[in-house]
Tab-separated table of C-alpha atoms in Angstrom:
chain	number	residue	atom	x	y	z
A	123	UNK	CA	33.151	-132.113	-63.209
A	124	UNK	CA	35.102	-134.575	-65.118
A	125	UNK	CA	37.466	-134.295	-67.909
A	126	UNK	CA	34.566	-135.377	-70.451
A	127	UNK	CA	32.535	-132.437	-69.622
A	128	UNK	CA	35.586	-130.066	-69.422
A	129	UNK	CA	36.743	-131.444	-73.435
A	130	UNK	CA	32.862	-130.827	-74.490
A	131	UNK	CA	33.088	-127.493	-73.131
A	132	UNK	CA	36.380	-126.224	-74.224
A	133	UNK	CA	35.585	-127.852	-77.823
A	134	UNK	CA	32.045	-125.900	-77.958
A	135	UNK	CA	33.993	-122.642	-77.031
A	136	UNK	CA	36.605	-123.365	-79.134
A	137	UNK	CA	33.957	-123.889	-82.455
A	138	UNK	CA	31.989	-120.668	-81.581
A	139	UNK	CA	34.909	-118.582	-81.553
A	140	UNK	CA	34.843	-115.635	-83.798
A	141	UNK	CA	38.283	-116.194	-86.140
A	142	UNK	CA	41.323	-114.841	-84.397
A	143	UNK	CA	39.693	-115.351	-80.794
A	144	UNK	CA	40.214	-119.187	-80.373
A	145	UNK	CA	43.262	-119.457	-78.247
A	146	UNK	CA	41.746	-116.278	-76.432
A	147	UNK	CA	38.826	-118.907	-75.761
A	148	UNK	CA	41.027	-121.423	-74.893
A	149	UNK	CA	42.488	-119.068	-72.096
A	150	UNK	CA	39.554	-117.989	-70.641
A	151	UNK	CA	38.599	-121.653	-70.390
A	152	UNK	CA	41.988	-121.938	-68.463
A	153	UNK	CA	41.484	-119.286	-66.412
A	154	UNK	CA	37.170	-120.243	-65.482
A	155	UNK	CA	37.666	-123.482	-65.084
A	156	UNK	CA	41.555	-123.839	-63.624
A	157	UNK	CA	40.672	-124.406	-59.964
A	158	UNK	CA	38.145	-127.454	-60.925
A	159	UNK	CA	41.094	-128.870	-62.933
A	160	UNK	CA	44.135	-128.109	-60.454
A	161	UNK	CA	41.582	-129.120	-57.393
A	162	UNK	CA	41.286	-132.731	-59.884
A	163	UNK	CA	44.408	-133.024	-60.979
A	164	UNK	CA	43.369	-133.141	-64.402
A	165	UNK	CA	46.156	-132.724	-67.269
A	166	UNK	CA	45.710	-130.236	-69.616
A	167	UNK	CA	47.061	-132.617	-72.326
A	168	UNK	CA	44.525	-134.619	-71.605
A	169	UNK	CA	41.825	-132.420	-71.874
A	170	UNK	CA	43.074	-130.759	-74.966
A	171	UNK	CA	43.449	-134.667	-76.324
A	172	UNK	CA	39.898	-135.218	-75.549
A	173	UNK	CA	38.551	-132.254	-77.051
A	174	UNK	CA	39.850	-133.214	-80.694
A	175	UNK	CA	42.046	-129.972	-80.347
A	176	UNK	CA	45.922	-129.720	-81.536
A	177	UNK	CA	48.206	-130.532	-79.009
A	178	UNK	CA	49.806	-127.538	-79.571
A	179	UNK	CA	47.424	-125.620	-77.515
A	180	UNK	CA	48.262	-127.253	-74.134
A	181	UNK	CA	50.325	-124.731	-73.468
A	182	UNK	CA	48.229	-122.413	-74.160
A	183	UNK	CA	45.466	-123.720	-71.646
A	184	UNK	CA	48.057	-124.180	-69.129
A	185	UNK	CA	48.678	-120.453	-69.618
A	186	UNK	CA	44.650	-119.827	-68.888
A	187	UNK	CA	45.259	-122.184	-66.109
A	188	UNK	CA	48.209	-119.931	-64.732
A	189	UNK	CA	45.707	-116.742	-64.908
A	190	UNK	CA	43.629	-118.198	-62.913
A	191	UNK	CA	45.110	-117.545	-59.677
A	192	UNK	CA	45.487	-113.790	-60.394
A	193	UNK	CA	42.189	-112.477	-62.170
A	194	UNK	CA	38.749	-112.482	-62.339
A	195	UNK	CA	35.946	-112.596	-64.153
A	196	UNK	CA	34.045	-109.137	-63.486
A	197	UNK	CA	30.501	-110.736	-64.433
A	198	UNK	CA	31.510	-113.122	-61.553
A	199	UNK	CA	32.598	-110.531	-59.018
A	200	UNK	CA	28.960	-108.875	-60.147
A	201	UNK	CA	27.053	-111.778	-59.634
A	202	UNK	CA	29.229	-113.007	-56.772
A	203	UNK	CA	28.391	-109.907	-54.844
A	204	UNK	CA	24.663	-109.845	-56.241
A	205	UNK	CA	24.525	-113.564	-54.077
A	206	UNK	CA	26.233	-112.001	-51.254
A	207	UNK	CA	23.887	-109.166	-51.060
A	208	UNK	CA	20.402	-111.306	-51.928
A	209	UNK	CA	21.553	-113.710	-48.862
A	210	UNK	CA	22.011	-110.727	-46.364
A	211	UNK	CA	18.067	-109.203	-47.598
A	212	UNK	CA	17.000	-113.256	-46.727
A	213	UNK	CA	18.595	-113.443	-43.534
A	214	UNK	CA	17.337	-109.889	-42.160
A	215	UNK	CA	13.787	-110.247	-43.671
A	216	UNK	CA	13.203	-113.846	-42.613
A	217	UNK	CA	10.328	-114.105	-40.067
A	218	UNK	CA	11.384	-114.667	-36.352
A	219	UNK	CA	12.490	-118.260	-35.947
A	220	UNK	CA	12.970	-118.893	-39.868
A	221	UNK	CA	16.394	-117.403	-40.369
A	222	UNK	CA	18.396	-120.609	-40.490
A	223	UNK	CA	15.352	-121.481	-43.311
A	224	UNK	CA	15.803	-118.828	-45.175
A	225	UNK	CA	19.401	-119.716	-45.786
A	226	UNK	CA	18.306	-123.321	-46.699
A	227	UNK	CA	15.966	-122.044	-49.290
A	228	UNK	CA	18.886	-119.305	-50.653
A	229	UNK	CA	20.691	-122.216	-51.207
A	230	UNK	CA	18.565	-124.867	-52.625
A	231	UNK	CA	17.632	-121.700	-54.781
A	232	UNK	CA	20.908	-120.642	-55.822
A	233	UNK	CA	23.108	-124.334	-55.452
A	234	UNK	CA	23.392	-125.416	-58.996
A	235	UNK	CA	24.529	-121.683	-59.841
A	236	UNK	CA	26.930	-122.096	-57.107
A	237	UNK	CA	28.641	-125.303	-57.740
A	238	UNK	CA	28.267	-124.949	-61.618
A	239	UNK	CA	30.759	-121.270	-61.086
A	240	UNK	CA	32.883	-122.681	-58.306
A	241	UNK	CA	31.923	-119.807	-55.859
A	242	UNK	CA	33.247	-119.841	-52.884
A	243	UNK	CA	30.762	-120.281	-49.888
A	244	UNK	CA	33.252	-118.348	-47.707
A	245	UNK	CA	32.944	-115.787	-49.774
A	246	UNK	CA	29.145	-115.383	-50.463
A	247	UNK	CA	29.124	-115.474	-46.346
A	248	UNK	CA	31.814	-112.403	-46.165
A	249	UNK	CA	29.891	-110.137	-48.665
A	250	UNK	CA	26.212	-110.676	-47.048
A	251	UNK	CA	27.777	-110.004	-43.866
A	252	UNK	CA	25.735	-113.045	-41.955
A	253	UNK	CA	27.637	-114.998	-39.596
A	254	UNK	CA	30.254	-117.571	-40.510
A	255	UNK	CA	28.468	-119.824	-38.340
A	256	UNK	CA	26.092	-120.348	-41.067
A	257	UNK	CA	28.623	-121.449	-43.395
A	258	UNK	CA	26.771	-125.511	-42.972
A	259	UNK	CA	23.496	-124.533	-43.042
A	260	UNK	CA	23.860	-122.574	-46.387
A	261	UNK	CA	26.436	-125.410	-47.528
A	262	UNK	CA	23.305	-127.994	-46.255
A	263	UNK	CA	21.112	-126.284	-48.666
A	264	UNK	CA	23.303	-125.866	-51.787
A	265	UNK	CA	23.500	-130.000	-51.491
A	266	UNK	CA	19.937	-130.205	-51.520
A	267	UNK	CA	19.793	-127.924	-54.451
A	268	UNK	CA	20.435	-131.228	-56.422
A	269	UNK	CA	17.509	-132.453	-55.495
A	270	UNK	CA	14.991	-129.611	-55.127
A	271	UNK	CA	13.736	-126.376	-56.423
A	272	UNK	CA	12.104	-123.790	-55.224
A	273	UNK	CA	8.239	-123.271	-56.082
């Protein structure tokens, strides 16, 4: 994601904030979208700049930022888990010799989701239980979500 998309976002959030919950918007931004920025080495000033906000809140994205590392969202724990668990029912219900399939088509089905919430494919892998061997194949499919869709 580059900064352009990060400044739409964070200016869209920051507009549709109910008055005296803009700054709390402009932490949560910090804190959901931190790792893409840290992992980018994006500057908060410069996101802020592009954004049309005051400069004065780059600290206070840099304080979302800080968050990051130590909470959570809990409708991304639920859903995290709810993609943990729908991979495990895949891989012990697909048909004999389709199991490394299935986890193609869990991930074509659920890439964009994936990449566009920064979940960890690691993680997905722990919570369904499946073996970490499978970490490429489901990684193989979330790539090809880009290009395909499930019927």
């Amino acid at each position: 994601m580059e900064i352009k998309q990060l400044s739409e976002i964070l200016k869209l959030n920051y507009a549709n904030a109910y008055n005296g919950e803009k700054v709390v918007q402009i932490h949560l931004f910090g804190v959901k979208y931190g790792k893409i920025i840290r992992e980018n080495n994006y500057s908060s000033k410069d996101i802020i700049s592009e954004s049309g906000l005051n400069d004065s809140y780059i600290a206070e994205l840099n304080k979302g930022i800080k968050l990051r590392d130590e909470v959570i969202f809990e409708s991304d724990e639920i859903e995290l888990n709810a993609l943990g668990k729908t991979l495990k029912d895949n891989y012990e219900n697909a048909k004999t010799g389709e199991t490394v399939a299935s986890i193609f088509l869990f991930g074509i089905k659920h890439g964009k989701l994936i990449k566009m919430k920064n979940y960890s494919i690691n993680e997905i892998i722990k919570i369904s239980e499946i073996h970490e061997s499978y970490f490429a194949e489901l990684n193989k499919g979330i790539k090809l979500s880009e290009y395909l869709s499930i019927k």
